[in-house]
Short mmCIF file of C-alpha atoms and ligand atoms in Angstrom, two decimals:
data_model
loop_
_atom_site.label_atom_id
_atom_site.label_comp_id
_atom_site.label_asym_id
_atom_site.label_seq_id
_atom_site.Cartn_x
_atom_site.Cartn_y
_atom_site.Cartn_z
CA MET A 9 2.48 -45.70 12.50
CA ALA A 10 2.97 -49.21 13.46
CA ASN A 11 5.44 -51.55 11.80
CA VAL A 12 3.11 -54.53 11.40
CA ARG A 13 4.19 -58.03 10.43
CA PHE A 14 2.09 -59.39 7.55
CA TYR A 15 1.18 -63.03 7.07
CA SER A 16 3.55 -63.05 4.08
CA GLY A 17 6.39 -62.38 6.51
CA ASP A 18 6.99 -58.70 5.29
CA THR A 19 6.96 -55.98 7.86
CA VAL A 20 4.97 -53.07 6.59
CA PRO A 21 4.57 -49.50 7.92
CA LEU A 22 0.87 -49.18 8.63
CA GLU A 23 -0.77 -45.77 8.93
CA MET A 24 -2.36 -44.91 12.30
CA HIS A 25 -4.69 -42.23 10.81
CA LYS A 26 -7.34 -42.14 8.20
CA VAL A 27 -7.54 -39.63 5.37
CA ARG A 28 -10.72 -37.44 5.52
CA ILE A 29 -9.76 -34.47 3.29
CA VAL A 30 -7.99 -35.16 -0.14
CA GLN A 31 -6.44 -33.03 -2.86
CA LYS A 32 -6.52 -34.25 -6.46
CA LEU A 33 -3.02 -34.64 -8.01
CA ASN A 34 -2.09 -33.89 -11.56
CA PHE A 35 -0.09 -36.49 -13.51
CA MET A 36 1.33 -34.90 -16.64
CA PRO A 37 2.73 -36.91 -19.59
CA ILE A 38 6.45 -37.09 -19.81
CA GLU A 39 6.60 -34.56 -22.73
CA ARG A 40 5.06 -31.92 -20.52
CA ARG A 41 7.34 -32.77 -17.62
CA LEU A 42 10.35 -32.19 -19.84
CA GLU A 43 8.92 -28.94 -20.97
CA ALA A 44 8.10 -27.77 -17.33
CA MET A 45 11.65 -28.69 -16.21
CA ARG A 46 13.06 -26.52 -19.03
CA GLU A 47 10.70 -23.64 -18.16
CA ALA A 48 11.90 -24.03 -14.58
CA GLY A 49 15.58 -23.59 -15.63
CA ASN A 50 16.27 -27.12 -14.33
CA ASN A 51 15.61 -25.77 -10.80
CA THR A 52 12.96 -27.79 -8.95
CA PHE A 53 12.16 -24.67 -6.83
CA LEU A 54 10.83 -22.91 -9.92
CA LEU A 55 8.36 -25.72 -10.96
CA ARG A 56 4.72 -25.04 -10.58
CA ASN A 57 2.50 -27.44 -8.55
CA ARG A 58 0.21 -28.03 -11.55
CA ASP A 59 3.05 -29.93 -13.26
CA ILE A 60 4.03 -31.95 -10.21
CA PHE A 61 2.82 -35.47 -9.28
CA LEU A 62 4.49 -36.06 -5.94
CA ASP A 63 5.93 -33.05 -4.27
CA MET A 64 8.90 -34.24 -2.19
CA LEU A 65 10.55 -30.79 -2.20
CA THR A 66 10.21 -30.30 1.51
CA ASP A 67 8.28 -31.06 4.63
CA SER A 68 8.13 -27.33 5.38
CA GLY A 69 4.55 -26.16 5.73
CA THR A 70 3.31 -29.19 3.79
CA ASN A 71 2.56 -31.65 6.64
CA ALA A 72 -1.02 -32.78 6.84
CA MET A 73 -2.93 -31.19 9.67
CA SER A 74 -5.17 -33.20 12.03
CA ASP A 75 -8.94 -32.78 12.66
CA ASN A 76 -8.09 -31.32 16.08
CA GLN A 77 -5.73 -28.77 14.50
CA LEU A 78 -8.30 -27.65 11.97
CA ALA A 79 -11.00 -27.50 14.62
CA ALA A 80 -8.75 -25.29 16.81
CA MET A 81 -8.09 -22.93 13.98
CA ILE A 82 -11.77 -21.99 13.79
CA GLN A 83 -11.76 -21.03 17.46
CA ALA A 84 -8.81 -18.63 17.06
CA ASP A 85 -8.98 -15.34 19.02
CA ASP A 86 -8.02 -12.54 16.68
CA SER A 87 -6.43 -9.50 18.25
CA TYR A 88 -3.40 -7.44 17.66
CA ALA A 89 -2.41 -7.51 21.34
CA GLY A 90 -3.31 -9.92 24.12
CA SER A 91 -4.97 -12.67 21.99
CA GLU A 92 -6.09 -15.63 24.04
CA THR A 93 -4.82 -17.83 21.31
CA PHE A 94 -1.27 -16.61 21.91
CA TYR A 95 -1.53 -17.55 25.53
CA LYS A 96 -2.66 -21.06 24.66
CA LEU A 97 0.59 -21.49 22.76
CA ASP A 98 2.60 -19.80 25.49
CA ASN A 99 1.18 -22.29 28.00
CA LYS A 100 1.81 -25.25 25.72
CA ILE A 101 5.43 -24.19 25.38
CA LYS A 102 5.81 -23.82 29.24
CA GLU A 103 4.24 -27.24 29.70
CA ILE A 104 6.31 -29.06 27.08
CA PHE A 105 9.69 -27.35 27.27
CA GLY A 106 9.53 -25.93 30.83
CA LYS A 107 10.71 -22.57 29.48
CA GLN A 108 9.21 -19.48 31.05
CA PHE A 109 9.36 -17.08 28.13
CA PHE A 110 8.07 -17.47 24.56
CA LEU A 111 8.78 -15.10 21.67
CA PRO A 112 6.88 -15.69 18.44
CA ALA A 113 8.21 -15.16 14.94
CA HIS A 114 6.81 -15.85 11.48
CA GLN A 115 9.03 -18.78 10.76
CA GLY A 116 12.39 -20.47 11.63
CA ARG A 117 14.68 -18.15 9.65
CA ALA A 118 13.02 -15.15 11.35
CA CYS A 119 14.26 -16.51 14.72
CA GLU A 120 17.74 -17.05 13.17
CA HIS A 121 17.71 -13.43 12.04
CA ILE A 122 16.77 -12.14 15.45
CA LEU A 123 19.22 -14.47 17.29
CA ALA A 124 22.09 -13.48 14.86
CA GLN A 125 21.30 -9.75 15.35
CA THR A 126 21.32 -10.25 19.11
CA PHE A 127 24.39 -12.47 19.60
CA VAL A 128 26.64 -12.43 16.52
CA LYS A 129 29.26 -9.70 15.97
CA PRO A 130 31.79 -9.31 13.25
CA GLY A 131 34.48 -11.87 14.13
CA SER A 132 32.21 -14.16 16.09
CA ILE A 133 32.53 -17.89 15.84
CA VAL A 134 29.47 -20.10 16.01
CA PRO A 135 30.32 -23.79 16.50
CA MET A 136 27.53 -26.25 15.49
CA ASN A 137 27.09 -29.89 14.46
CA TYR A 138 26.20 -28.73 10.93
CA HIS A 139 24.88 -25.62 9.26
CA PHE A 140 21.48 -25.06 7.69
CA THR A 141 21.36 -22.69 4.62
CA THR A 142 19.39 -19.90 6.22
CA THR A 143 21.21 -20.22 9.50
CA LYS A 144 24.65 -19.79 7.96
CA SER A 145 23.49 -16.83 5.78
CA HIS A 146 22.19 -14.99 8.81
CA ILE A 147 25.44 -15.56 10.77
CA VAL A 148 27.64 -14.65 7.85
CA LEU A 149 25.62 -11.49 7.06
CA LYS A 150 26.45 -10.28 10.66
CA GLY A 151 30.12 -10.92 10.05
CA GLY A 152 30.27 -14.24 12.00
CA LYS A 153 31.77 -17.61 10.94
CA VAL A 154 30.17 -21.05 11.18
CA GLU A 155 32.41 -23.81 12.41
CA GLU A 156 31.11 -27.40 11.76
CA ILE A 157 32.37 -29.89 14.41
CA LEU A 158 30.35 -32.85 13.53
CA ILE A 159 31.75 -36.37 14.23
CA ASP A 160 33.54 -37.68 11.21
CA GLU A 161 30.94 -40.39 10.60
CA GLY A 162 28.45 -37.66 9.97
CA LEU A 163 29.70 -36.99 6.52
CA ASN A 164 30.15 -40.63 5.53
CA VAL A 165 27.00 -41.37 3.59
CA ASN A 166 27.33 -45.18 4.15
CA SER A 167 28.09 -45.07 7.84
CA GLU A 168 25.66 -47.05 10.04
CA HIS A 169 26.38 -44.70 13.04
CA PRO A 170 23.01 -44.24 14.72
CA PHE A 171 23.66 -40.60 15.68
CA LYS A 172 25.54 -39.02 12.76
CA GLY A 173 24.40 -35.58 13.94
CA ASN A 174 26.54 -35.77 17.15
CA ILE A 175 29.16 -33.08 17.90
CA ASP A 176 32.74 -34.20 18.19
CA ILE A 177 33.56 -33.10 21.78
CA ASP A 178 37.33 -33.00 21.10
CA LYS A 179 36.82 -30.68 18.17
CA LEU A 180 34.58 -28.43 20.31
CA LYS A 181 37.17 -28.16 23.07
CA ALA A 182 39.94 -27.56 20.50
CA LEU A 183 37.94 -24.77 18.87
CA ILE A 184 37.24 -23.08 22.13
CA GLN A 185 40.95 -23.24 23.05
CA GLU A 186 41.91 -21.86 19.67
CA HIS A 187 39.56 -18.91 19.62
CA GLY A 188 38.88 -18.28 23.40
CA THR A 189 35.37 -18.07 24.80
CA ASP A 190 34.84 -14.35 24.13
CA LYS A 191 34.81 -14.91 20.35
CA ILE A 192 32.27 -17.71 20.62
CA ALA A 193 28.76 -16.37 20.29
CA PHE A 194 27.01 -19.62 21.23
CA VAL A 195 27.05 -23.28 20.44
CA ARG A 196 24.21 -24.39 18.09
CA LEU A 197 22.82 -27.90 17.99
CA GLU A 198 20.50 -28.76 15.18
CA ALA A 199 18.08 -31.54 15.88
CA GLY A 200 17.54 -34.03 13.00
CA THR A 201 20.47 -32.42 11.17
CA ASN A 202 18.96 -31.41 7.86
CA LEU A 203 21.74 -31.11 5.34
CA ILE A 204 23.42 -34.41 6.27
CA GLY A 205 20.24 -36.42 5.63
CA GLY A 206 18.01 -35.62 8.63
CA GLN A 207 20.36 -37.34 11.05
CA PRO A 208 19.86 -37.20 14.79
CA PHE A 209 22.16 -36.50 17.70
CA SER A 210 21.92 -38.47 20.95
CA LEU A 211 20.86 -37.28 24.36
CA GLU A 212 24.17 -38.53 25.67
CA ASN A 213 26.12 -36.31 23.26
CA MET A 214 24.04 -33.32 24.17
CA ILE A 215 24.91 -33.87 27.92
CA GLU A 216 28.62 -33.95 26.96
CA VAL A 217 28.21 -30.69 24.99
CA ARG A 218 26.48 -29.13 27.99
CA LYS A 219 29.32 -30.18 30.29
CA VAL A 220 31.87 -28.43 28.00
CA CYS A 221 29.60 -25.35 27.74
CA ASP A 222 29.24 -25.12 31.48
CA GLU A 223 33.01 -25.44 31.96
CA TYR A 224 33.54 -22.49 29.54
CA GLY A 225 30.44 -20.49 30.29
CA LEU A 226 28.90 -20.83 26.78
CA MET A 227 25.32 -20.93 25.75
CA ILE A 228 23.66 -23.70 23.80
CA ILE A 229 20.94 -22.78 21.26
CA LEU A 230 18.90 -25.68 20.05
CA ASP A 231 17.38 -25.52 16.55
CA ALA A 232 14.32 -27.70 17.28
CA SER A 233 12.77 -27.47 13.72
CA LEU A 234 13.27 -31.22 13.15
CA LEU A 235 13.08 -32.15 16.88
CA ALA A 236 10.14 -34.67 16.26
CA ASP A 237 12.34 -36.98 14.14
CA ASN A 238 15.24 -36.60 16.53
CA LEU A 239 13.03 -37.52 19.51
CA TYR A 240 11.84 -40.63 17.68
CA PHE A 241 15.42 -41.71 16.89
CA ILE A 242 16.58 -41.19 20.50
CA LYS A 243 13.78 -43.34 21.73
CA GLN A 244 14.43 -46.02 19.15
CA ARG A 245 18.26 -46.06 19.13
CA GLU A 246 19.43 -44.89 22.54
CA GLU A 247 19.46 -47.70 24.98
CA LYS A 248 19.22 -45.46 28.09
CA CYS A 249 16.19 -43.63 26.68
CA LYS A 250 14.16 -46.77 25.69
CA ASN A 251 11.97 -46.45 28.77
CA MET A 252 11.57 -42.61 28.70
CA SER A 253 8.43 -41.10 27.24
CA ILE A 254 8.72 -38.68 24.29
CA ARG A 255 7.71 -35.93 26.78
CA GLU A 256 10.47 -36.89 29.12
CA ILE A 257 13.07 -36.87 26.40
CA THR A 258 11.89 -33.49 25.19
CA ARG A 259 12.11 -32.08 28.62
CA ALA A 260 15.60 -33.41 29.12
CA MET A 261 16.70 -31.84 25.87
CA SER A 262 15.13 -28.56 26.73
CA ASP A 263 16.75 -28.48 30.17
CA LEU A 264 20.17 -28.84 28.44
CA SER A 265 19.51 -25.81 26.11
CA ASP A 266 19.66 -22.16 27.05
CA ILE A 267 17.49 -21.07 24.09
CA ILE A 268 15.35 -23.18 21.77
CA TYR A 269 14.06 -21.89 18.47
CA PHE A 270 11.93 -23.73 15.80
CA SER A 271 10.21 -23.49 12.52
CA ALA A 272 6.66 -24.49 13.12
CA ARG A 273 6.45 -25.25 9.36
CA LYS A 274 8.03 -28.49 10.54
CA LEU A 275 7.73 -28.86 14.26
CA GLY A 276 4.00 -28.83 15.06
CA CYS A 277 2.81 -29.39 11.43
CA ALA A 278 1.57 -25.82 10.98
CA ARG A 279 3.28 -22.56 9.89
CA GLY A 280 5.13 -20.07 11.99
CA GLY A 281 7.97 -20.22 14.51
CA GLY A 282 9.27 -19.00 17.81
CA MET A 283 11.98 -18.95 20.51
CA CYS A 284 11.79 -19.90 24.14
CA LEU A 285 14.12 -19.51 27.14
CA ASN A 286 14.30 -19.10 30.84
CA SER A 287 16.66 -16.23 31.27
CA LYS A 288 14.72 -12.98 31.78
CA LYS A 289 17.69 -10.91 30.93
CA LEU A 290 18.13 -12.50 27.52
CA TYR A 291 14.44 -12.51 26.99
CA LEU A 292 14.32 -8.71 27.38
CA LYS A 293 17.24 -8.27 25.04
CA ILE A 294 15.76 -10.54 22.28
CA ARG A 295 12.29 -9.04 22.79
CA GLU A 296 13.32 -5.64 21.49
CA LEU A 297 13.61 -7.04 18.00
CA VAL A 298 10.50 -8.93 17.78
CA PRO A 299 8.00 -6.06 17.27
CA LEU A 300 10.53 -4.47 14.89
CA TYR A 301 10.92 -7.32 12.42
CA GLU A 302 8.00 -9.62 13.17
CA GLY A 303 4.96 -8.01 14.71
CA PHE A 304 3.65 -7.51 18.19
CA LEU A 305 4.56 -9.99 20.90
CA THR A 306 1.27 -11.86 20.87
CA TYR A 307 1.44 -12.83 17.22
CA GLY A 308 4.98 -12.27 15.87
CA GLY A 309 3.97 -12.30 12.18
CA MET A 310 1.79 -15.47 12.49
CA SER A 311 -1.97 -15.60 11.93
CA VAL A 312 -3.81 -16.57 15.10
CA ARG A 313 -5.16 -19.62 13.23
CA GLU A 314 -1.73 -20.95 12.70
CA ILE A 315 -0.93 -20.24 16.35
CA GLU A 316 -3.82 -22.42 17.45
CA ALA A 317 -2.67 -25.21 15.00
CA ILE A 318 0.93 -25.07 16.45
CA ALA A 319 -0.37 -25.44 20.07
CA VAL A 320 -2.32 -28.59 19.11
CA GLY A 321 0.45 -29.82 16.75
CA LEU A 322 3.05 -29.57 19.58
CA GLU A 323 0.84 -31.64 21.77
CA GLU A 324 0.42 -34.34 18.97
CA THR A 325 4.22 -34.31 18.62
CA MET A 326 4.48 -35.79 22.07
CA ASP A 327 2.65 -38.94 20.73
CA GLU A 328 5.13 -41.57 19.40
CA ASP A 329 2.49 -42.97 17.05
CA MET A 330 2.31 -39.64 15.29
CA ILE A 331 6.01 -38.69 15.08
CA ASN A 332 7.10 -42.09 13.73
CA GLN A 333 5.11 -41.77 10.56
CA GLY A 334 7.79 -39.83 8.71
CA PRO A 335 10.80 -41.95 9.87
CA GLN A 336 9.06 -45.29 9.22
CA PHE A 337 8.12 -44.37 5.65
CA ILE A 338 11.52 -43.01 5.07
CA ALA A 339 13.09 -46.22 6.45
CA TYR A 340 10.86 -48.28 4.23
CA MET A 341 11.78 -46.23 1.07
CA THR A 342 15.48 -46.26 1.91
CA GLU A 343 15.57 -49.98 2.56
CA GLU A 344 13.73 -50.75 -0.67
CA LEU A 345 16.06 -48.62 -2.72
CA LYS A 346 19.09 -50.20 -1.03
CA LYS A 347 17.79 -53.66 -1.99
CA ARG A 348 17.77 -52.50 -5.56
CA GLY A 349 21.35 -51.26 -5.33
CA VAL A 350 20.39 -47.54 -5.41
CA PRO A 351 23.00 -45.41 -3.40
CA VAL A 352 21.06 -43.81 -0.45
CA VAL A 353 22.18 -42.19 2.85
CA THR A 354 22.16 -44.66 5.67
CA PRO A 355 20.96 -45.19 8.34
CA PRO A 356 17.60 -43.78 7.20
CA GLY A 357 17.04 -40.42 8.94
CA GLY A 358 14.09 -38.03 9.36
CA LEU A 359 12.70 -35.51 6.90
CA GLY A 360 13.12 -37.58 3.79
CA CYS A 361 14.98 -40.26 1.94
CA HIS A 362 18.28 -38.94 0.50
CA LEU A 363 19.78 -40.22 -2.71
CA ASN A 364 23.58 -40.02 -2.86
CA ALA A 365 24.12 -38.23 -6.16
CA MET A 366 27.95 -38.45 -5.81
CA GLU A 367 27.68 -42.15 -6.37
CA PHE A 368 24.29 -42.39 -8.34
CA VAL A 369 25.81 -40.18 -11.18
CA ASN A 370 29.47 -40.59 -10.40
CA HIS A 371 30.25 -39.73 -14.03
CA ILE A 372 29.05 -36.17 -13.45
CA PRO A 373 31.85 -33.92 -12.04
CA GLN A 374 30.88 -31.60 -9.06
CA GLN A 375 31.41 -28.63 -11.36
CA GLN A 376 28.29 -29.82 -13.18
CA TYR A 377 26.09 -30.23 -10.16
CA PRO A 378 25.38 -34.02 -9.82
CA ALA A 379 22.55 -33.60 -7.29
CA GLY A 380 20.94 -30.87 -9.29
CA ALA A 381 21.08 -33.04 -12.45
CA LEU A 382 19.65 -35.99 -10.71
CA GLY A 383 16.79 -33.89 -9.48
CA ALA A 384 15.98 -32.64 -12.95
CA ALA A 385 16.17 -36.16 -14.37
CA LEU A 386 13.97 -37.61 -11.66
CA PHE A 387 11.31 -35.09 -12.17
CA ILE A 388 11.23 -35.72 -15.94
CA VAL A 389 10.89 -39.50 -15.54
CA SER A 390 8.44 -39.51 -12.64
CA GLY A 391 6.80 -36.12 -11.91
CA ILE A 392 8.49 -36.36 -8.50
CA ARG A 393 9.98 -33.08 -7.20
CA GLY A 394 13.01 -33.40 -4.97
CA MET A 395 15.43 -30.80 -3.63
CA GLU A 396 19.10 -30.39 -4.53
CA ARG A 397 21.17 -30.51 -1.32
CA GLY A 398 24.77 -30.22 -2.76
CA THR A 399 26.98 -27.78 -4.41
CA ILE A 400 24.13 -25.59 -5.86
CA SER A 401 22.96 -25.09 -2.22
CA GLU A 402 26.37 -23.72 -1.36
CA GLN A 403 27.67 -20.28 -2.16
CA ARG A 404 30.84 -19.20 -3.98
CA ASP A 405 33.67 -18.01 -1.73
CA GLU A 406 34.95 -14.35 -1.61
CA ASN A 407 36.97 -14.94 -4.93
CA GLY A 408 34.05 -16.28 -6.80
CA ASN A 409 35.25 -19.86 -6.67
CA GLU A 410 32.82 -22.80 -6.21
CA THR A 411 32.59 -24.12 -2.72
CA PHE A 412 32.04 -27.88 -3.49
CA ALA A 413 29.63 -29.47 -1.01
CA ASN A 414 30.74 -32.26 1.21
CA MET A 415 27.79 -34.28 0.11
CA GLU A 416 25.83 -34.25 -3.12
CA LEU A 417 22.35 -35.25 -2.10
CA LEU A 418 18.88 -35.30 -3.70
CA ARG A 419 16.45 -35.06 -0.86
CA LEU A 420 13.13 -36.62 -1.28
CA ALA A 421 11.05 -35.26 1.62
CA LEU A 422 8.19 -37.24 3.01
CA PRO A 423 5.91 -34.63 4.65
CA ARG A 424 4.14 -36.14 7.72
CA ARG A 425 0.81 -37.92 7.13
CA VAL A 426 0.70 -36.84 3.38
CA PHE A 427 1.64 -39.70 1.09
CA THR A 428 0.35 -43.32 0.97
CA LEU A 429 2.58 -46.45 0.74
CA SER A 430 1.64 -47.02 -3.01
CA GLN A 431 2.96 -43.53 -3.75
CA VAL A 432 6.23 -44.36 -1.92
CA LYS A 433 6.37 -47.60 -3.95
CA TYR A 434 5.85 -45.69 -7.27
CA ALA A 435 8.83 -43.44 -6.16
CA VAL A 436 11.05 -46.51 -5.44
CA ASP A 437 10.14 -47.94 -8.85
CA ARG A 438 10.98 -44.91 -10.90
CA ILE A 439 14.12 -44.15 -8.96
CA SER A 440 15.28 -47.76 -9.53
CA TRP A 441 14.54 -47.45 -13.29
CA LEU A 442 16.51 -44.16 -13.39
CA TYR A 443 19.41 -45.86 -11.55
CA GLN A 444 19.48 -48.58 -14.24
CA ASN A 445 19.64 -45.83 -16.85
CA ARG A 446 21.91 -43.43 -14.96
CA SER A 447 24.48 -43.27 -17.70
CA LEU A 448 21.99 -41.24 -19.73
CA ILE A 449 21.98 -38.42 -17.07
CA GLY A 450 24.21 -35.41 -17.91
CA GLY A 451 25.42 -32.37 -16.10
CA LEU A 452 24.07 -28.86 -15.68
CA THR A 453 25.59 -25.34 -15.92
CA PHE A 454 24.28 -21.97 -14.65
CA VAL A 455 22.78 -19.51 -17.13
CA ASP A 456 21.71 -17.09 -14.38
CA GLU A 457 23.31 -17.25 -10.96
CA PRO A 458 22.17 -15.23 -7.97
CA LYS A 459 24.84 -14.29 -5.37
CA ILE A 460 22.95 -15.24 -2.19
CA LEU A 461 20.94 -18.49 -1.75
CA ARG A 462 21.36 -19.20 -5.49
CA PHE A 463 19.45 -22.52 -5.23
CA PHE A 464 16.18 -20.70 -4.92
CA PHE A 465 16.17 -18.69 -8.20
CA GLY A 466 19.23 -19.92 -10.19
CA ILE A 467 18.50 -20.84 -13.86
CA LEU A 468 20.48 -23.72 -15.24
CA THR A 469 20.70 -25.55 -18.60
CA THR A 470 21.90 -28.97 -19.64
CA VAL A 471 25.53 -29.37 -20.87
CA ASN A 472 24.25 -31.37 -23.93
CA ASP A 473 20.95 -33.06 -25.09
CA TRP A 474 20.87 -35.75 -22.46
CA GLN A 475 17.31 -34.95 -21.39
CA ASP A 476 15.94 -35.82 -24.87
CA LYS A 477 17.77 -39.19 -24.85
CA LEU A 478 16.42 -39.92 -21.35
CA VAL A 479 12.80 -39.23 -22.51
CA ALA A 480 13.27 -41.44 -25.56
CA LYS A 481 14.55 -44.36 -23.36
CA PHE A 482 11.64 -43.86 -20.98
CA LYS A 483 9.18 -44.11 -23.82
CA GLU A 484 10.88 -47.18 -25.11
CA ASP A 485 10.51 -48.95 -21.69
CA PHE A 486 7.09 -47.60 -20.53
CA GLY A 487 5.25 -46.86 -23.81
CA ASP A 488 2.32 -44.58 -23.14
CA SER A 489 2.29 -45.19 -19.38
CA LEU A 490 2.73 -42.13 -17.27
N1 LIG B 145 16.32 -24.80 10.69
C1 LIG B 145 16.25 -26.04 10.08
C2 LIG B 145 16.88 -27.17 10.56
C3 LIG B 145 15.41 -26.06 8.96
O1 LIG B 145 15.27 -27.21 8.39
C4 LIG B 145 14.82 -24.93 8.42
C5 LIG B 145 14.06 -25.03 7.26
C6 LIG B 145 14.93 -23.69 9.10
C7 LIG B 145 15.81 -23.68 10.25
C8 LIG B 145 14.39 -22.45 8.67
O2 LIG B 145 12.99 -22.50 8.90
O3 LIG B 145 11.92 -22.43 6.68
O4 LIG B 145 10.61 -21.82 8.77
O5 LIG B 145 12.37 -20.35 7.91
N2 LIG B 145 13.97 -25.94 6.37
C9 LIG B 145 13.21 -26.04 5.24
C10 LIG B 145 13.61 -27.22 4.43
C11 LIG B 145 13.23 -24.74 4.35
O6 LIG B 145 13.05 -27.40 3.27
O7 LIG B 145 14.38 -28.02 4.83
P1 LIG B 145 11.93 -21.70 8.02
#
């Protein structure tokens, strides 16, 4: 992407790629969208693609692949053991991260499963900037506890702090002193911190975390799933890194980490995942579990075609013109919404544009899931599918009480290289309309509530007939227009 100044004076994000394969979209009338949302139990995970216009659920496995990735996939070397394709990725990992050992897994959470099995025991503490849903579930399942030691600005949706994903060094030291080093399994750093709005941490903060970990002999595990966005923000926002290349920043971050794992559904624009490290001792320990849960060491549950695509995708990630596409579209969307008074998470992060539901629908109590309700309403009025990242994405505590989320967000992901600027403008328009009519949005309540990761399969209903009223107002304003 290039932010280009137009003759009109506007600065517009301009795509640095051309589209050569397209997929036709469906655009259903509002009556069908309402029906589809009801069939899905007001849960956007349960919608079917045929009813969706713009799928902003996630960037996971939905990024557009490049011509070079597709070409590489055709050349894949299929073999249970010893595939040449695997060694291509192995070499790319060595080259980019400077780590000697690579272990494949079928996606990010598979790495989390194996790492939790290897390092977490009942009573273990895992400090981190912020949890991700699957990460926390794997740690808790092994009897461990997640401790979030993010800087205070991280949870302030309107803060302009450039690195809201930073760890608070004093909180880290206090936690170590409170529990002692033996109890701490490792310190986890999540790049492009997902659940707080795709917010980065700085290289400087990582250096500080490393110093503390060295002092106490603790290991740093970097979740690099959203590394591309974090790299872009370090280069943009961190004065000391302005003259470093993306490759140099990557290498610096890698050198500060003991183990790196990633979801290649995000990093590398393909599907799959893996872990890399330099310690032979730890490698041998982790290695035992890969064939057991994932598959033989030279495929780890991935198809060789995807492995080829990851190797090329990682190389493309080292190109600033490629990794800035997501963040620049997100910044455009966030700024346009802000101009129209819509509450959004700032500064714009990676992954997607995040609506602040706590403020957008501040008349809906957290017990009635404001972010989930906003997600259902937005789909009905636009055909845009977002993802609830609020209380529905949390789990009830041991006594069955709700754990209210720190933030109620509706995430609108912008998978890399997928949408056009006019589609982003359409999203801005319908969200602004919805904001003007926000008083019509009402709450949700569970009809069927799974115990674990309830946001995936939970079925909800509306607390009254607010959705019919919303549809009526839409028709009044837009007539027969979609
Ligand atoms: N870590 C982070 C930071 C993630 O965002 C994800 C997935 C994972 C780990 C797990 O990886 O899906 O390959 O198993 N995030 C997806 C999302 C699901 O929609 O944000 P996975």
